[in-house]
mmCIF file of C-alpha atoms in Angstrom:
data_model
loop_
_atom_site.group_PDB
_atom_site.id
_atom_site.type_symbol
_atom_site.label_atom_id
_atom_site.label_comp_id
_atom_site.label_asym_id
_atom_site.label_seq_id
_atom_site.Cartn_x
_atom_site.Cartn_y
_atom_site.Cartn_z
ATOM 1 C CA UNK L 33 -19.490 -7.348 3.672
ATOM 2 C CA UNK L 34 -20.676 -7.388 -0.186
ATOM 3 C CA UNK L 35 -22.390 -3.741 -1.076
ATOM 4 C CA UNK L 36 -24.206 -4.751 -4.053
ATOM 5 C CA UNK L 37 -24.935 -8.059 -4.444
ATOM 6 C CA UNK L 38 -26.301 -10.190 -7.392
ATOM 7 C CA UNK L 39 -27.686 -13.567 -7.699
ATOM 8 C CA UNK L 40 -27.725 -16.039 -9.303
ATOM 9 C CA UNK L 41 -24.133 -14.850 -11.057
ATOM 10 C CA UNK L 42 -24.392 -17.228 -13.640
ATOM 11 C CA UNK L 43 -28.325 -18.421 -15.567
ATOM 12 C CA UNK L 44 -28.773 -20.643 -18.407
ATOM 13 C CA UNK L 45 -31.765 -20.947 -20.006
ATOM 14 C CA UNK L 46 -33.836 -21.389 -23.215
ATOM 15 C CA UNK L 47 -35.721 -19.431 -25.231
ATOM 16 C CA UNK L 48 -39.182 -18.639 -24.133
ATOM 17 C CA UNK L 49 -38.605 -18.749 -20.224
ATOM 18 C CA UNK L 50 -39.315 -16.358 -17.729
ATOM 19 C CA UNK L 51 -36.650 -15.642 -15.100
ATOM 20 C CA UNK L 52 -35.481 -13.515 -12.614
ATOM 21 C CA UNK L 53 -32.139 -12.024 -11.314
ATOM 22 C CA UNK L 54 -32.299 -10.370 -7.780
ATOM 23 C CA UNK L 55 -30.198 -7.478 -6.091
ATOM 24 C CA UNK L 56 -29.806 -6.096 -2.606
ATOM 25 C CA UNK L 57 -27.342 -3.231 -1.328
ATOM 26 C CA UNK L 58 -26.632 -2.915 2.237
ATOM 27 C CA UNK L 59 -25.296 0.662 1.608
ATOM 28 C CA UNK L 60 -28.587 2.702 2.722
ATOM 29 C CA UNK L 61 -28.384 4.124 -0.773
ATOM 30 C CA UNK L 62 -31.790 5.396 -1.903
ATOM 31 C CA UNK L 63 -31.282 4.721 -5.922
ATOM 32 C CA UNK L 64 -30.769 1.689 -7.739
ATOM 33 C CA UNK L 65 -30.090 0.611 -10.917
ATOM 34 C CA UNK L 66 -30.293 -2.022 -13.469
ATOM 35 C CA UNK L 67 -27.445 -1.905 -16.287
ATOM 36 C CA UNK L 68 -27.046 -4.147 -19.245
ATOM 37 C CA UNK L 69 -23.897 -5.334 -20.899
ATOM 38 C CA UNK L 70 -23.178 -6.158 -24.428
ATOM 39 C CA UNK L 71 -20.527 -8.452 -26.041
ATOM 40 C CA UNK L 72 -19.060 -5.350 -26.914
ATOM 41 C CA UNK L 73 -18.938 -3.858 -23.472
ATOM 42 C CA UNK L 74 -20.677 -1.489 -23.671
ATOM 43 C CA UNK L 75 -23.087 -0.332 -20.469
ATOM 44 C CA UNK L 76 -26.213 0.473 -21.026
ATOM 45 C CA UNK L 77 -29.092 1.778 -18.559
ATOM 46 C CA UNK L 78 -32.088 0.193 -18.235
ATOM 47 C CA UNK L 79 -34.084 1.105 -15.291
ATOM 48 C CA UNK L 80 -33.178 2.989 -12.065
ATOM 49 C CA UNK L 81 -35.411 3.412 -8.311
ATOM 50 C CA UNK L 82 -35.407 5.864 -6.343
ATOM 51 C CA UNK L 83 -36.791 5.065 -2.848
ATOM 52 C CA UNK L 84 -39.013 2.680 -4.361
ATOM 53 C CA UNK L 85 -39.632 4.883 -7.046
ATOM 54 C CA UNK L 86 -39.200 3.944 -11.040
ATOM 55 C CA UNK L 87 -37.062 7.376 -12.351
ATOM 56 C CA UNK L 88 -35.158 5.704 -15.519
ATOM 57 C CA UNK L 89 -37.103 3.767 -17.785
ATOM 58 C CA UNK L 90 -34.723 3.568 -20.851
ATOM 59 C CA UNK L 91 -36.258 2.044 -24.198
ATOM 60 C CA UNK L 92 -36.059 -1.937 -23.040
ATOM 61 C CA UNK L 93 -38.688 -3.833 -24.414
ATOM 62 C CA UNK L 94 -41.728 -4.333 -21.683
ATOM 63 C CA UNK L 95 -40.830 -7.894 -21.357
ATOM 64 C CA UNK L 96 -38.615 -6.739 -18.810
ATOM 65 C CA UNK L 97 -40.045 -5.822 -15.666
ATOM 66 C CA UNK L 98 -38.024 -4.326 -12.372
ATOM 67 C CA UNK L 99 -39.373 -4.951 -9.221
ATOM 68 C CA UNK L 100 -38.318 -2.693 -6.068
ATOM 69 C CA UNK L 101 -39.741 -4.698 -2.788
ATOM 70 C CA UNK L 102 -37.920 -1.952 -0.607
ATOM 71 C CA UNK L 103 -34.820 0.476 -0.646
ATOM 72 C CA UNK L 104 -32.056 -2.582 -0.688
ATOM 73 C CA UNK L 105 -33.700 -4.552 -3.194
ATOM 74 C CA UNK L 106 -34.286 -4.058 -7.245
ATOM 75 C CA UNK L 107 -35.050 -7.424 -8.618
ATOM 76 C CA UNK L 108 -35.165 -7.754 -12.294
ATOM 77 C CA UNK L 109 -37.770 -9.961 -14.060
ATOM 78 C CA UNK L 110 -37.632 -11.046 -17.854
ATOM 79 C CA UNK L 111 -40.407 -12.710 -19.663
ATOM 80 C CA UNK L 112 -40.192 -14.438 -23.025
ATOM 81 C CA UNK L 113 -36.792 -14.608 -22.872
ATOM 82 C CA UNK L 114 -34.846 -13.786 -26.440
ATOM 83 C CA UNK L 115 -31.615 -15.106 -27.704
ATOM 84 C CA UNK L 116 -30.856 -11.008 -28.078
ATOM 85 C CA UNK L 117 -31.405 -11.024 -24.212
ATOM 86 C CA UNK L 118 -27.949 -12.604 -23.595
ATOM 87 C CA UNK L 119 -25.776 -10.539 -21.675
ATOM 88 C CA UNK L 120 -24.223 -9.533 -18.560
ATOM 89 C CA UNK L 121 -26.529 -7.253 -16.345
ATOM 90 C CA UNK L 122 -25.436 -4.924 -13.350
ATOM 91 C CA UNK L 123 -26.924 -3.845 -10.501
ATOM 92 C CA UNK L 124 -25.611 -0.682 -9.076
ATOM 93 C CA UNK L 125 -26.801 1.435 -6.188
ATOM 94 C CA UNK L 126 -25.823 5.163 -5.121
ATOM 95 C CA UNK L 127 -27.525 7.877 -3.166
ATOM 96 C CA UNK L 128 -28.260 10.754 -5.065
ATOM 97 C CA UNK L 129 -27.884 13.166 -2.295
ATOM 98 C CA UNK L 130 -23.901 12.525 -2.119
ATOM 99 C CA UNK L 131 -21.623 14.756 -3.330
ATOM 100 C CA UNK L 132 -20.773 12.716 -6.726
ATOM 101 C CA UNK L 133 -23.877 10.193 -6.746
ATOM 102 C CA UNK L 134 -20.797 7.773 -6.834
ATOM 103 C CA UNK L 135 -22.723 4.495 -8.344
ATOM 104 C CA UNK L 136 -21.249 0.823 -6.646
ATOM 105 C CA UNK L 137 -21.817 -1.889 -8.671
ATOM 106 C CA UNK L 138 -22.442 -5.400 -8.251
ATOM 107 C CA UNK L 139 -20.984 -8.311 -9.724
ATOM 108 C CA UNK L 140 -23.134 -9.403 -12.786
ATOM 109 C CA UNK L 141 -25.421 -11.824 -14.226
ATOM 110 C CA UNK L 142 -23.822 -13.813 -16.818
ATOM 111 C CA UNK L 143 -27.359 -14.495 -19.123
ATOM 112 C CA UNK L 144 -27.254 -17.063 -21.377
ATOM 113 C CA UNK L 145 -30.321 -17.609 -23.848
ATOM 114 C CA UNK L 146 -29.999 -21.109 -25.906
ATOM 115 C CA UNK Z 293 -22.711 8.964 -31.878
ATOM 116 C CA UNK Z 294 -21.879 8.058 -28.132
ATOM 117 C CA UNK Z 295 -20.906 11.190 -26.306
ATOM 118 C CA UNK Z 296 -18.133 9.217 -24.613
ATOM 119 C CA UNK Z 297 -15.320 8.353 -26.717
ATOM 120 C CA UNK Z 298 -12.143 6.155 -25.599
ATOM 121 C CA UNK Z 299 -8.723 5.068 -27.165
ATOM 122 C CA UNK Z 300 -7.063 3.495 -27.568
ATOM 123 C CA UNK Z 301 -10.095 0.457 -28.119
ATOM 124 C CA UNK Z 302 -7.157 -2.250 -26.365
ATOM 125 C CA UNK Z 303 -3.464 -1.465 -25.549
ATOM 126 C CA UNK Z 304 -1.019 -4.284 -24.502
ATOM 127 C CA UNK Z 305 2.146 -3.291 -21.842
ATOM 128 C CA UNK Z 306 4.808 -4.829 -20.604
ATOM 129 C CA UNK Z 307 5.036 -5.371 -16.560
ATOM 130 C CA UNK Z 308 6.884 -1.863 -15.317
ATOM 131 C CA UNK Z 309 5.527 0.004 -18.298
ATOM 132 C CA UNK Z 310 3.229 3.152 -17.895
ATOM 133 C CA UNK Z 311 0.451 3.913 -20.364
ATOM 134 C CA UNK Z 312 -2.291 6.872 -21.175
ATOM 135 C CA UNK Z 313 -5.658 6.364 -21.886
ATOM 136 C CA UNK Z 314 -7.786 8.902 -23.204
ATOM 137 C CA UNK Z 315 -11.380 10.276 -23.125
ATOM 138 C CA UNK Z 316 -13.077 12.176 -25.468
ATOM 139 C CA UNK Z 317 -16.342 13.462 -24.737
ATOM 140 C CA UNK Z 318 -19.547 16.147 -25.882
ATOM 141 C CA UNK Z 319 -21.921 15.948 -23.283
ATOM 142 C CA UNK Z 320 -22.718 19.376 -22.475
ATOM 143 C CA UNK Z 321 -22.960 20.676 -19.297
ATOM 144 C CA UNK Z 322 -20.730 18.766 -17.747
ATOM 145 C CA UNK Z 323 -21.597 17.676 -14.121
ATOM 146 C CA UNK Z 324 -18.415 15.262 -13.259
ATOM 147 C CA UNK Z 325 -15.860 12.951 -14.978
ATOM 148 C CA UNK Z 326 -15.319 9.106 -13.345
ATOM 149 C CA UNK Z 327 -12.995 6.452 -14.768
ATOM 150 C CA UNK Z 328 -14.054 2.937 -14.028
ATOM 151 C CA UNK Z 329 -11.840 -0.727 -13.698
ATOM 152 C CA UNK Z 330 -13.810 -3.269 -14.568
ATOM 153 C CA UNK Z 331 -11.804 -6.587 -13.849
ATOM 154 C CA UNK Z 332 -12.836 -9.463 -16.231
ATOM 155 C CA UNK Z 333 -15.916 -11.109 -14.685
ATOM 156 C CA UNK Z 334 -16.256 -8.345 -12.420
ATOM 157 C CA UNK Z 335 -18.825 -4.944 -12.247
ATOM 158 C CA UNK Z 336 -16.826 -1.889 -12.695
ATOM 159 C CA UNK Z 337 -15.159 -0.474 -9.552
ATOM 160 C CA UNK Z 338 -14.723 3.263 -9.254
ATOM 161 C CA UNK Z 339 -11.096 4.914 -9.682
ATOM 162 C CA UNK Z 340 -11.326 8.249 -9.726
ATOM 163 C CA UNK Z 341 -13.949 11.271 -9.937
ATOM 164 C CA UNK Z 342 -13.786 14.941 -10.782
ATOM 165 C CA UNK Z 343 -15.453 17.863 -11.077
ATOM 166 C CA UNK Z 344 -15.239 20.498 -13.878
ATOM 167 C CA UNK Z 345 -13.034 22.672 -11.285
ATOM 168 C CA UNK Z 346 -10.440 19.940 -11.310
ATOM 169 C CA UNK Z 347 -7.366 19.223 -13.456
ATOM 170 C CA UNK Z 348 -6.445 15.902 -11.870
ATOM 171 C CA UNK Z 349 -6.837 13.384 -8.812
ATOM 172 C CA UNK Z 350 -4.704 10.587 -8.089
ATOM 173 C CA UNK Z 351 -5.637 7.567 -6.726
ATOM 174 C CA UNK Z 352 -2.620 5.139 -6.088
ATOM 175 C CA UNK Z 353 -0.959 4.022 -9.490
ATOM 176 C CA UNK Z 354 -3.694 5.600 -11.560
ATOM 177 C CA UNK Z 355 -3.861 9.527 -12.009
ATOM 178 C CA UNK Z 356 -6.904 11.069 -14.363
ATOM 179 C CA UNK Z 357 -6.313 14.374 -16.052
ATOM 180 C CA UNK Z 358 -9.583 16.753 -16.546
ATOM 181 C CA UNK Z 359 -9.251 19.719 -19.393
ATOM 182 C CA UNK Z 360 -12.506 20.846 -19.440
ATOM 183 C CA UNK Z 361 -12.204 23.349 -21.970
ATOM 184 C CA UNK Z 362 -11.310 20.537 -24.758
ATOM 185 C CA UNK Z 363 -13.573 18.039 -23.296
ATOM 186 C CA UNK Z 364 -10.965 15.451 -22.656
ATOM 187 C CA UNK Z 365 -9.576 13.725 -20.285
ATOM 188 C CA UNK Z 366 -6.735 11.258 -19.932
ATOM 189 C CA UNK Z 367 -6.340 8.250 -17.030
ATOM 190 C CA UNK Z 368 -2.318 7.418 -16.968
ATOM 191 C CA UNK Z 369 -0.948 3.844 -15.223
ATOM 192 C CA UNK Z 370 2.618 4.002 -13.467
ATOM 193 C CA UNK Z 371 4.654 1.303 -13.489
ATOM 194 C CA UNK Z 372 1.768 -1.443 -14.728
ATOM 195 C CA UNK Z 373 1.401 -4.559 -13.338
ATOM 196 C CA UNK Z 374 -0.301 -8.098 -13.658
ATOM 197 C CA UNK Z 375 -3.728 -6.910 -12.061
ATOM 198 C CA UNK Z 376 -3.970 -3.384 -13.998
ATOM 199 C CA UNK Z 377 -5.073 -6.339 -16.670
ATOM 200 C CA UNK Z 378 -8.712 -4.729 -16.628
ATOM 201 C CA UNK Z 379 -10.939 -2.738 -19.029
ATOM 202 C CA UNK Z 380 -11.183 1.218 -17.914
ATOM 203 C CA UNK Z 381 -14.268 2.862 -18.701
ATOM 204 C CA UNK Z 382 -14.713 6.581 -18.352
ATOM 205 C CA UNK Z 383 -18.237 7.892 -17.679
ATOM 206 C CA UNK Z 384 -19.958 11.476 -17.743
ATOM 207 C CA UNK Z 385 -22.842 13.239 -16.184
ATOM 208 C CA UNK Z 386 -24.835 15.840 -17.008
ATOM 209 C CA UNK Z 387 -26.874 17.733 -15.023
ATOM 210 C CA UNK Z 388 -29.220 17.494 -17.697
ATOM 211 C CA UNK Z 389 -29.574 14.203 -17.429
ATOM 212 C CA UNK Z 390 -30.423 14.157 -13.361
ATOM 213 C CA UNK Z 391 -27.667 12.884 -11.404
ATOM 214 C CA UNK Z 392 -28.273 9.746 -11.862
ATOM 215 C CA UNK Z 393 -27.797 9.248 -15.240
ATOM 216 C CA UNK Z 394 -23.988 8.500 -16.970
ATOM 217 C CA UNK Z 395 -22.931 8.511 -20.263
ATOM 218 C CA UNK Z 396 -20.245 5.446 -20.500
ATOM 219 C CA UNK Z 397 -17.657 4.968 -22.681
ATOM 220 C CA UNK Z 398 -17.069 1.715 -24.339
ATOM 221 C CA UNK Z 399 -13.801 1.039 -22.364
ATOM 222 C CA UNK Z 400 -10.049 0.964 -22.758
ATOM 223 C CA UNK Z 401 -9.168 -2.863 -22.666
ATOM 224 C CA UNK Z 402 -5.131 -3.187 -21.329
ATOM 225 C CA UNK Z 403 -3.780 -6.118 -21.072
ATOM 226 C CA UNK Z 404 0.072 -6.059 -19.030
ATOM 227 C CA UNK Z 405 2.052 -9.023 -19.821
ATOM 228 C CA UNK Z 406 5.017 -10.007 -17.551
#
């Protein structure tokens, strides 16, 4: 029944490491999104897909790289991993054709860079 | 200077209380107005959205105010309880910015105490 999922929720890691947080929506929604979140709170956009389609690319440093396998899916891959990197990033999904482009979001990735 | 500004920053209630949050915001033109619940641990979860042609929409508990004119706009709680505990985050779009694109605030955080 989950609309935007998000695994893994939690990741641990050190410095240095590449990893990789995936996200599938079983909404039909033709956009996707990846959002970052601050200790402050504070949401920021990084990238967003349109039907496969990189539309957003917001100043994030080019160790991160999205990935959009089809419609449902926006994986998110991070290189070099930084301590600055730690976070919590969304996935969200809407279809830009609706009336208010409502955006559903998942549940997070906790990131944790020791 | 973010074009979405909330207060207050955190607000404690008691149980039964109601409470007023407000948004200030600049982005100009102004597509739609949505205020967010994020849950602790959670992504944010939709409450209400409006155009500029609407002055308010309820949605249970939780009515959000629109004045277009003065750029702000107000989300008010009714009788609070235990699970209103969330942070609400009021978000803006532009048509400048392509529909899928929102300015976010940086959250109200209430907390309701029994």
């Amino acid at each position: 029944d989950t609309a935007v999922s998000q695994t893994p929720k939690y990741l641990v890691t050190q410095m240095g490491n590449d990893k990789s947080i995936k996200c599938e929506q079983n909404l039909g929604h033709d956009t996707m999104y990846w959002y970052k979140q601050d200790s402050k709170k504070f949401l920021k956009i990084m990238f967003s897909y349109n039907n496969k389609e990189l539309i957003i690319n917001e100043t994030v440093p080019n160790r991160f790289s999205p990935k959009s396998p089809d419609k449902a899916h926006l994986n998110l891959h991070i290189n070099s991993l930084e301590l600055g990197d730690s976070a919590v990033y969304f996935c969200a999904s809407s279809q830009i054709s609706g009336t208010y482009n409502e955006q559903f979001f998942g549940p997070g990735t906790r990131l944790t860079v020791l | 200077k973010n074009q979405v500004e909330q207060s207050p920053q955190s607000l404690i209630i008691l149980e039964g209380k109601n409470c007023t949050l407000q948004c200030n915001y600049t982005v100009s033109p102004f597509s739609n107005l949505r205020w967010y619940k994020q849950d602790t641990g959670r992504g944010p979860v939709s409450l209400t959205i409006m155009t500029f042609s609407e002055n308010t929409k309820s949605n249970g508990r939780y009515t959000a105010t629109l004045d277009a004119d003065t750029k702000q706009s107000s989300l008010h709680i009714t009788a609070s309880q235990l699970s209103d505990s969330a942070s609400y985050i009021c978000v803006v779009t532009s048509p400048d910015y392509g529909n899928n694109r929102l300015a976010f605030g940086k959250g109200n955080q209430v907390v309701v105490i029994p």
